[in-house]
């Protein structure tokens, strides 16, 4: 029956680490100084979760317009964290789920994370997860509330958790008071023409050399590619 | 069946005292005169519940922006009350619950409290418990009504109850007439720049020495910390 | 089954007389001339129900801001009426009830009252009973309609009923046309500064001595209190 | 012409110190511990403005229900500050003024204050000054903006300013974002029944003796009053 | 020109004492116990204004359905106060006035009152004065604000003022926060059938004899009329 | 006439450099790593305007909650830019102005800036400049449109302009599409408890020494302060 079926699929919830590679398929380039800052901030956050004496939870909202690399950035941070438990909560997994099943599935990912000493959860595309439609506006309040609670839930003693969430509607996140649930916010954006010119002229390379952050297992093979390497 | 299952888990509702320690994980510091006043007010309220001849119920709303230490302050007050029955009603416990089950679980905590001579209930994050979303706005009226009734319910003779509730949306609490259900309101806030400078210059230390309230298990190791004294 | 179970617990609905004592726990003082008038009006209403040749129903709405003593006043009136059947309909009894069960439980209290020659029903906190929330606004229309009908229902011949209802949102009662369902309205209010000064100066004591109405079990011990006299 | 006429009456804007005495006509009593705390906080703020090395501006919002003594408290603080420049901006001065004239008159009071080394401005009844009506709601945005700007305007070097504002609609102040313009908020409230009983029993007198702050001209004759002491 | 014209008619604003007689044309009867209480309360308020040591202002809102005698009651109170300055602010005076002229005219009445040691102002029919229309709803906010300010304005030292206002839309007064501007509220209502029967049976006469309050100059001639006398 | 009068006072619009010192009255401290990043970003932007070959305009929106140091940061950036033309457009200058005069005055500052080779304009408190009130919401669209146009207006050849704007309502800026008018966004925020603990423990001092940026006239006297170093 349904109850049993649910129990069986539950362990599968949350996209595993392999999924992240797919989001980084084309490699991850550092096109601008701003992006370099984002990557550095990401590393800092991982470090903070790993070592802080005072808190075992850190949550980051990555916001920016569609296609500006939010999912890529989150994936990169998750992969490079090298945390033993890494999962992505992605709307594509929950197509056709009822509100209640979605909430249970999402909560399951957090429960699993709380069993690992060091975990990283990526919540991709919050506005899709809460089924937001601008006309109305409409959204699933049940899922929203579940997310807000889980994001703030402190892991049990000895467990540490980094939460990375992406969204492309910052003003909706403000209005729904989602933003204030996060410890930090990173903003991605399109390259300005000036930055592209800098990039083309090689200025970026000189000033702050464009670097490649490959996930660990691919790093060696990528060494020879010129200036911008594929993952 | 469901009814039986529910009965069995009910006794587990309400985070027990150990949970509070988690909310005080990093210790509790007194950074400013205002915070010292809050702590003193808290002690006063505990005393009032313990000794008042005329009332056996006292309820306090702790409000302030996210991260200003509302849960920490409530936890500290609850732990230091040394009341035999101390429970936290926290939204994270009720993820995936129906409205009715949530209400029952919350009422159960109050029922249990009414069986102890001296009890303290922390209702953490009211706006999450009532599933408030600013767009609409939407919220669970059933849970709101349940809370409003329980907060005002006078304990039976010989029982005394202190209620501490936290929320970060004061204007919503006003609009929903939640605020007037409480006997007193405490407001937490961020440190102003002036206060930080005072703190750095050691002025706070002179006037009212910055004190450290560590949770029980950390108290010993904290003894040596510079400029921060054990309570 | 559920229906039977419900029938069995029904006789328990409505807080019995002992409950009123709890609402008068700290004694009942007369702080001002206005409060003395309220108490006198209350006595008058009791008398009217007991003796009127023309009507066997009288209903009073007691309104005032939170904590101004509405429940205390209603309890005092009910206790001092000395009517054989005295019940309080209080929202705390119905936590977790469905709308329909609440309506049934409330109607049961009236049915019971109609079996006694002289009854007094206190309907405490109408806005909580109808689950009113100012945002929306939302409320249970089913419960509202039930109350409006019951309040106006004339008891069978030979039965007499006094209804005392309390509410703290007069403008809502107006808007919902609840107010016009009552024969009379009493308004409680906070003491004005001028009245407190009068009280302190002993002027109230001279003009109309401040009296103390203690609940039965406390009456003896209160005899010696200074400047506050037993009724 | 109008311009000239305006210039001539401008110096008269802002109720002078004598006006405050009228608001303290009946003397100022300390009825409860909470009120004593308010008065102490007031003294602290005065001291802070007088001596702070880092800021020459401090603004306090005094909120509470009608008749809870907001104007009295602000007047007392202003009078006891002993600052050379003390003015009240009160809606009754501006009856029949156009929006623009009102703004000019209010700005004039601040300009004058900026010419004195130590000033205190009381802005009485913000919701009346901005002509707020709950239905609509309606208000003068021009006057609101003017107030918000003036309240935050830092006085010139060597000038120090304490701003005390009163309002009785806290939820409106939140909604209009007025509250966040102030450095601190004080809340007045009605006495609870418990406090009145304490007062009558003389408990307040023992713990913190009920004091009387009479306005200057009444001080002598008040000396003999029972249980109420001159400050 | 307009300015001069205005100055000339200003002294005429406010219906003088003679006008009140018109509102009492048919005499003033006491039909019920409740009305007797209203009249007694009225006398008490007059006495309070005349003699209070602590306040020189008292304001009463008389509310009730159309035709329940609000204007009659206010007129009676005003006439029997025997205060040297008695004026009625009545909407019929201001037909065709602009908002600004209306405000000026109303303020003029208060200014004049402040020049007499003992004054009584009747503000008749507030909802008409503020030009309230339920659809919209619409009303003159300028006039509303002016009234709210004037009603709360404390008279200068040595001057005493009683304000009596009538309105027949209590819920609007609540919504516009007009009610809280008054110190006290009196409610008039239609006679219930029971009261009429009591009256006819002469019960009222026995219990509390129906009294006649004639205006001073008519008192003598009215002496002989039986039980209910014409004015 | 009016036009001429306006021209004559116009040269005074825009607070001159001295005004910035007032906003830095108490010195400028670096309390956290995040603040250090903000200051570095600021320096970078100044450098970019001074040297960019491709653009002579750069605009930065500094957003954050009230009192988080937006004006202080902008002032510091402006003062340290050492640009020959530095002006602040501040709402306090325009109290009592009509919409049109305000727009003219603001445009004048930009016109003046366009005459200097290197200019920096601080637009302080955008929501106040556009007279934003959350209820309605209301704002001056005329001023908003003026600002949006001026912010994007490219200076004439050979002129370079840095625009720094502050606001404390990011979601409003989003909704009004103001944010997208800027090249970059900096966010200030309150210190988190963790950061304060780091600061107290001296961790910040070790990692990135807490520095003090005093305004010119205070620099000397500040040399000796403990643990806070001059820039
Ligand atoms: N730094 C980068 N280097 C190389 N490719 C990138 C980088 N960032 C993003 N991309 C590519 O750009 C595309 C869009 O990126 P991504 O899906 O991460 O954006 P997004 O902000 O998550 O978009 P959406 O809002 O649609 O989810 C992807 O193909 C991704 O691989
Ligand atoms: N006085 C304090 N001393 C030391 N750390 C504190 C203090 N107050 C709060 N903290 C820490 O700051 C962080 C935020 O505090 P807390 O969770 O209590 O805030 P909150 O107001 O409840 O926030 P939210 O609105 O998100 O629930 C926690 O890590 C907590 O341990
Ligand atoms: N006349 C009185 N003398 C002494 N104590 C009183 C009196 N009236 C009320 N109290 C006490 O004040 C407190 C509040 O009174 P009560 O609960 O009756 O107010 P309420 O108006 O019903 O409030 P709510 O709106 O919260 O229901 C109670 O502790 C009550 O015992
Ligand atoms: N502490 C006090 N001691 C004595 N009398 C007081 C005290 N506080 C207020 N009063 C008196 O109570 C009355 C109401 O006070 P006040 O006008 O200050 O209240 P308020 O909160 O400003 O009211 P409003 O909202 O109507 O402006 C006044 O007559 C005032 O003199
Ligand atoms: N106590 C009374 N004795 C005799 N006549 C009365 C009494 N009260 C009112 N009336 C008469 O009843 C009529 C209506 O009274 P009045 O105009 O005072 O009512 P109102 O409440 O002011 O009505 P409205 O809302 O229309 O202004 C008048 O003719 C008045 O003289
Ligand atoms: N880095 C800092 N070091 C020392 N003092 C600071 C610092 N930043 C701000 N301050 C001080 O804190 C107070 C508030 O700062 P500021 O006015 O710049 O904040 P703001 O964000 O502009 O506030 P608002 O939203 O009210 O305009 C000021 O007194 C300012 O001098
Ligand atoms: Mg994506
Ligand atoms: Mg919390
Ligand atoms: Mg009650
Ligand atoms: Mg006032
Ligand atoms: Mg009338
Ligand atoms: Mg600022």
PDB file of C-alpha atoms in Angstrom, chain F residues 20-188:
ATOM      1  CA  UNK F  20      30.351  63.902   5.990  1.00  0.00           C
ATOM      2  CA  UNK F  21      32.583  64.444   8.973  1.00  0.00           C
ATOM      3  CA  UNK F  22      29.475  64.846  11.056  1.00  0.00           C
ATOM      4  CA  UNK F  23      28.282  61.409   9.930  1.00  0.00           C
ATOM      5  CA  UNK F  24      31.615  59.991  11.053  1.00  0.00           C
ATOM      6  CA  UNK F  25      31.561  61.920  14.311  1.00  0.00           C
ATOM      7  CA  UNK F  26      32.372  58.974  16.557  1.00  0.00           C
ATOM      8  CA  UNK F  27      35.054  57.463  14.332  1.00  0.00           C
ATOM      9  CA  UNK F  28      34.755  54.442  12.053  1.00  0.00           C
ATOM     10  CA  UNK F  29      35.657  51.011  13.437  1.00  0.00           C
ATOM     11  CA  UNK F  30      36.084  47.698  11.654  1.00  0.00           C
ATOM     12  CA  UNK F  31      34.302  45.217  13.848  1.00  0.00           C
ATOM     13  CA  UNK F  32      34.199  42.143  11.661  1.00  0.00           C
ATOM     14  CA  UNK F  33      35.610  40.454   8.598  1.00  0.00           C
ATOM     15  CA  UNK F  34      32.486  41.305   6.688  1.00  0.00           C
ATOM     16  CA  UNK F  35      32.940  44.967   7.414  1.00  0.00           C
ATOM     17  CA  UNK F  36      36.529  44.782   6.277  1.00  0.00           C
ATOM     18  CA  UNK F  37      35.334  43.353   2.971  1.00  0.00           C
ATOM     19  CA  UNK F  38      32.881  46.204   2.564  1.00  0.00           C
ATOM     20  CA  UNK F  39      35.619  48.764   3.079  1.00  0.00           C
ATOM     21  CA  UNK F  40      37.880  47.013   0.594  1.00  0.00           C
ATOM     22  CA  UNK F  41      35.091  46.835  -1.966  1.00  0.00           C
ATOM     23  CA  UNK F  42      34.591  50.544  -1.463  1.00  0.00           C
ATOM     24  CA  UNK F  43      38.222  51.313  -2.195  1.00  0.00           C
ATOM     25  CA  UNK F  44      38.060  49.139  -5.283  1.00  0.00           C
ATOM     26  CA  UNK F  45      35.061  51.050  -6.631  1.00  0.00           C
ATOM     27  CA  UNK F  46      36.799  54.413  -6.135  1.00  0.00           C
ATOM     28  CA  UNK F  47      39.816  53.077  -7.970  1.00  0.00           C
ATOM     29  CA  UNK F  48      37.651  51.759 -10.789  1.00  0.00           C
ATOM     30  CA  UNK F  49      35.979  55.157 -11.356  1.00  0.00           C
ATOM     31  CA  UNK F  50      39.330  56.931 -11.262  1.00  0.00           C
ATOM     32  CA  UNK F  51      41.062  54.653 -13.763  1.00  0.00           C
ATOM     33  CA  UNK F  52      38.525  52.751 -15.880  1.00  0.00           C
ATOM     34  CA  UNK F  53      39.117  53.177 -19.571  1.00  0.00           C
ATOM     35  CA  UNK F  54      35.652  52.104 -20.543  1.00  0.00           C
ATOM     36  CA  UNK F  55      33.229  53.786 -18.189  1.00  0.00           C
ATOM     37  CA  UNK F  56      33.149  57.046 -16.281  1.00  0.00           C
ATOM     38  CA  UNK F  57      30.211  56.159 -14.071  1.00  0.00           C
ATOM     39  CA  UNK F  58      29.877  53.659 -11.245  1.00  0.00           C
ATOM     40  CA  UNK F  59      26.922  53.387  -8.918  1.00  0.00           C
ATOM     41  CA  UNK F  60      26.677  51.416  -5.694  1.00  0.00           C
ATOM     42  CA  UNK F  61      23.600  50.717  -3.595  1.00  0.00           C
ATOM     43  CA  UNK F  62      24.410  50.257   0.087  1.00  0.00           C
ATOM     44  CA  UNK F  63      21.536  48.524   1.809  1.00  0.00           C
ATOM     45  CA  UNK F  64      20.992  47.267   5.326  1.00  0.00           C
ATOM     46  CA  UNK F  65      18.751  47.637   8.343  1.00  0.00           C
ATOM     47  CA  UNK F  66      18.531  50.935  10.240  1.00  0.00           C
ATOM     48  CA  UNK F  67      21.666  51.815  12.145  1.00  0.00           C
ATOM     49  CA  UNK F  68      23.926  49.269  10.479  1.00  0.00           C
ATOM     50  CA  UNK F  69      26.261  51.983   9.301  1.00  0.00           C
ATOM     51  CA  UNK F  70      25.177  52.636   5.726  1.00  0.00           C
ATOM     52  CA  UNK F  71      25.577  56.388   5.953  1.00  0.00           C
ATOM     53  CA  UNK F  72      28.812  55.983   7.869  1.00  0.00           C
ATOM     54  CA  UNK F  73      30.212  53.623   5.232  1.00  0.00           C
ATOM     55  CA  UNK F  74      29.157  55.849   2.350  1.00  0.00           C
ATOM     56  CA  UNK F  75      30.610  58.900   4.102  1.00  0.00           C
ATOM     57  CA  UNK F  76      33.870  57.111   4.735  1.00  0.00           C
ATOM     58  CA  UNK F  77      34.109  56.010   1.115  1.00  0.00           C
ATOM     59  CA  UNK F  78      33.328  59.514  -0.083  1.00  0.00           C
ATOM     60  CA  UNK F  79      35.824  61.189   2.230  1.00  0.00           C
ATOM     61  CA  UNK F  80      38.602  58.723   1.483  1.00  0.00           C
ATOM     62  CA  UNK F  81      38.020  58.914  -2.274  1.00  0.00           C
ATOM     63  CA  UNK F  82      39.734  62.298  -2.133  1.00  0.00           C
ATOM     64  CA  UNK F  83      37.681  63.312  -5.173  1.00  0.00           C
ATOM     65  CA  UNK F  84      37.582  67.105  -5.653  1.00  0.00           C
ATOM     66  CA  UNK F  85      33.747  67.238  -5.732  1.00  0.00           C
ATOM     67  CA  UNK F  86      31.976  65.405  -2.942  1.00  0.00           C
ATOM     68  CA  UNK F  87      28.323  66.052  -2.076  1.00  0.00           C
ATOM     69  CA  UNK F  88      25.607  64.374  -0.074  1.00  0.00           C
ATOM     70  CA  UNK F  89      21.966  64.489  -1.156  1.00  0.00           C
ATOM     71  CA  UNK F  90      20.154  64.073   2.125  1.00  0.00           C
ATOM     72  CA  UNK F  91      16.403  64.233   2.807  1.00  0.00           C
ATOM     73  CA  UNK F  92      16.903  66.622   5.692  1.00  0.00           C
ATOM     74  CA  UNK F  93      17.845  69.348   3.250  1.00  0.00           C
ATOM     75  CA  UNK F  94      14.491  69.207   1.536  1.00  0.00           C
ATOM     76  CA  UNK F  95      12.042  69.424   4.406  1.00  0.00           C
ATOM     77  CA  UNK F  96       9.091  71.495   3.289  1.00  0.00           C
ATOM     78  CA  UNK F  97      10.061  71.415  -0.410  1.00  0.00           C
ATOM     79  CA  UNK F  98       7.491  70.684  -3.069  1.00  0.00           C
ATOM     80  CA  UNK F  99       8.098  67.638  -5.259  1.00  0.00           C
ATOM     81  CA  UNK F 100       9.215  69.845  -8.121  1.00  0.00           C
ATOM     82  CA  UNK F 101      11.687  71.879  -6.057  1.00  0.00           C
ATOM     83  CA  UNK F 102      13.147  68.701  -4.624  1.00  0.00           C
ATOM     84  CA  UNK F 103      13.695  67.276  -8.091  1.00  0.00           C
ATOM     85  CA  UNK F 104      15.313  70.488  -9.228  1.00  0.00           C
ATOM     86  CA  UNK F 105      17.609  70.605  -6.231  1.00  0.00           C
ATOM     87  CA  UNK F 106      18.668  66.986  -6.723  1.00  0.00           C
ATOM     88  CA  UNK F 107      19.285  67.501 -10.431  1.00  0.00           C
ATOM     89  CA  UNK F 108      21.386  70.549  -9.602  1.00  0.00           C
ATOM     90  CA  UNK F 109      23.796  68.424  -7.565  1.00  0.00           C
ATOM     91  CA  UNK F 110      24.304  66.118 -10.534  1.00  0.00           C
ATOM     92  CA  UNK F 111      24.770  69.088 -12.854  1.00  0.00           C
ATOM     93  CA  UNK F 112      27.452  70.452 -10.555  1.00  0.00           C
ATOM     94  CA  UNK F 113      29.136  67.050 -10.311  1.00  0.00           C
ATOM     95  CA  UNK F 114      29.285  66.888 -14.094  1.00  0.00           C
ATOM     96  CA  UNK F 115      31.494  69.976 -14.063  1.00  0.00           C
ATOM     97  CA  UNK F 116      34.222  68.394 -11.951  1.00  0.00           C
ATOM     98  CA  UNK F 117      36.653  65.827 -13.372  1.00  0.00           C
ATOM     99  CA  UNK F 118      36.146  63.439 -10.423  1.00  0.00           C
ATOM    100  CA  UNK F 119      32.995  63.520  -8.366  1.00  0.00           C
ATOM    101  CA  UNK F 120      31.289  61.486  -5.712  1.00  0.00           C
ATOM    102  CA  UNK F 121      27.617  61.894  -4.842  1.00  0.00           C
ATOM    103  CA  UNK F 122      26.093  60.199  -1.823  1.00  0.00           C
ATOM    104  CA  UNK F 123      22.310  59.784  -2.096  1.00  0.00           C
ATOM    105  CA  UNK F 124      21.358  59.132   1.496  1.00  0.00           C
ATOM    106  CA  UNK F 125      18.194  57.320   2.437  1.00  0.00           C
ATOM    107  CA  UNK F 126      16.435  56.779  -0.873  1.00  0.00           C
ATOM    108  CA  UNK F 127      13.158  55.726   0.758  1.00  0.00           C
ATOM    109  CA  UNK F 128      12.979  59.023   2.591  1.00  0.00           C
ATOM    110  CA  UNK F 129      13.902  61.005  -0.526  1.00  0.00           C
ATOM    111  CA  UNK F 130      11.058  59.384  -2.447  1.00  0.00           C
ATOM    112  CA  UNK F 131       8.813  59.852   0.617  1.00  0.00           C
ATOM    113  CA  UNK F 132       7.972  56.190   0.900  1.00  0.00           C
ATOM    114  CA  UNK F 133       5.265  55.098   3.354  1.00  0.00           C
ATOM    115  CA  UNK F 134       4.575  51.352   3.617  1.00  0.00           C
ATOM    116  CA  UNK F 135       0.841  51.818   4.043  1.00  0.00           C
ATOM    117  CA  UNK F 136      -0.710  52.224   0.631  1.00  0.00           C
ATOM    118  CA  UNK F 137       2.137  52.112  -0.229  1.00  0.00           C
ATOM    119  CA  UNK F 138       2.724  55.733  -1.099  1.00  0.00           C
ATOM    120  CA  UNK F 139       5.740  57.490  -2.566  1.00  0.00           C
ATOM    121  CA  UNK F 140       6.579  60.348  -4.853  1.00  0.00           C
ATOM    122  CA  UNK F 141       6.817  58.869  -8.302  1.00  0.00           C
ATOM    123  CA  UNK F 142       8.157  62.148  -9.647  1.00  0.00           C
ATOM    124  CA  UNK F 143      11.169  62.017  -7.363  1.00  0.00           C
ATOM    125  CA  UNK F 144      11.639  58.298  -7.967  1.00  0.00           C
ATOM    126  CA  UNK F 145      11.718  58.778 -11.733  1.00  0.00           C
ATOM    127  CA  UNK F 146      14.111  61.703 -11.376  1.00  0.00           C
ATOM    128  CA  UNK F 147      16.498  59.634  -9.277  1.00  0.00           C
ATOM    129  CA  UNK F 148      16.344  56.653 -11.632  1.00  0.00           C
ATOM    130  CA  UNK F 149      17.207  58.867 -14.585  1.00  0.00           C
ATOM    131  CA  UNK F 150      19.998  60.762 -12.823  1.00  0.00           C
ATOM    132  CA  UNK F 151      21.610  57.605 -11.447  1.00  0.00           C
ATOM    133  CA  UNK F 152      21.948  56.163 -14.945  1.00  0.00           C
ATOM    134  CA  UNK F 153      22.955  59.420 -16.631  1.00  0.00           C
ATOM    135  CA  UNK F 154      26.489  59.086 -18.037  1.00  0.00           C
ATOM    136  CA  UNK F 155      28.656  62.144 -17.213  1.00  0.00           C
ATOM    137  CA  UNK F 156      30.070  64.181 -20.101  1.00  0.00           C
ATOM    138  CA  UNK F 157      33.413  63.163 -21.558  1.00  0.00           C
ATOM    139  CA  UNK F 158      36.312  63.700 -19.246  1.00  0.00           C
ATOM    140  CA  UNK F 159      34.080  63.679 -16.180  1.00  0.00           C
ATOM    141  CA  UNK F 160      33.922  60.727 -13.833  1.00  0.00           C
ATOM    142  CA  UNK F 161      31.287  60.062 -11.206  1.00  0.00           C
ATOM    143  CA  UNK F 162      30.892  57.636  -8.326  1.00  0.00           C
ATOM    144  CA  UNK F 163      27.362  57.361  -6.930  1.00  0.00           C
ATOM    145  CA  UNK F 164      26.818  55.887  -3.492  1.00  0.00           C
ATOM    146  CA  UNK F 165      23.218  55.459  -2.401  1.00  0.00           C
ATOM    147  CA  UNK F 166      21.872  54.121   0.881  1.00  0.00           C
ATOM    148  CA  UNK F 167      18.540  52.521   1.658  1.00  0.00           C
ATOM    149  CA  UNK F 168      17.128  50.360   4.415  1.00  0.00           C
ATOM    150  CA  UNK F 169      14.237  48.692   2.584  1.00  0.00           C
ATOM    151  CA  UNK F 170      15.806  46.337   0.049  1.00  0.00           C
ATOM    152  CA  UNK F 171      12.519  44.633  -0.859  1.00  0.00           C
ATOM    153  CA  UNK F 172      11.000  48.010  -1.719  1.00  0.00           C
ATOM    154  CA  UNK F 173      13.992  48.878  -3.860  1.00  0.00           C
ATOM    155  CA  UNK F 174      13.486  45.569  -5.650  1.00  0.00           C
ATOM    156  CA  UNK F 175       9.790  46.182  -6.123  1.00  0.00           C
ATOM    157  CA  UNK F 176      10.378  49.687  -7.429  1.00  0.00           C
ATOM    158  CA  UNK F 177      13.123  48.357  -9.666  1.00  0.00           C
ATOM    159  CA  UNK F 178      15.628  50.740  -8.115  1.00  0.00           C
ATOM    160  CA  UNK F 179      18.151  48.036  -7.408  1.00  0.00           C
ATOM    161  CA  UNK F 180      18.736  47.168 -11.029  1.00  0.00           C
ATOM    162  CA  UNK F 181      19.718  50.783 -11.679  1.00  0.00           C
ATOM    163  CA  UNK F 182      22.957  50.229  -9.778  1.00  0.00           C
ATOM    164  CA  UNK F 183      26.143  48.542 -10.914  1.00  0.00           C
ATOM    165  CA  UNK F 184      26.790  46.962  -7.560  1.00  0.00           C
ATOM    166  CA  UNK F 185      25.149  46.343  -4.210  1.00  0.00           C
ATOM    167  CA  UNK F 186      26.795  46.280  -0.770  1.00  0.00           C
ATOM    168  CA  UNK F 187      24.889  44.958   2.218  1.00  0.00           C
ATOM    169  CA  UNK F 188      25.561  46.077   5.780  1.00  0.00           C
TER     170      UNK F 188
END
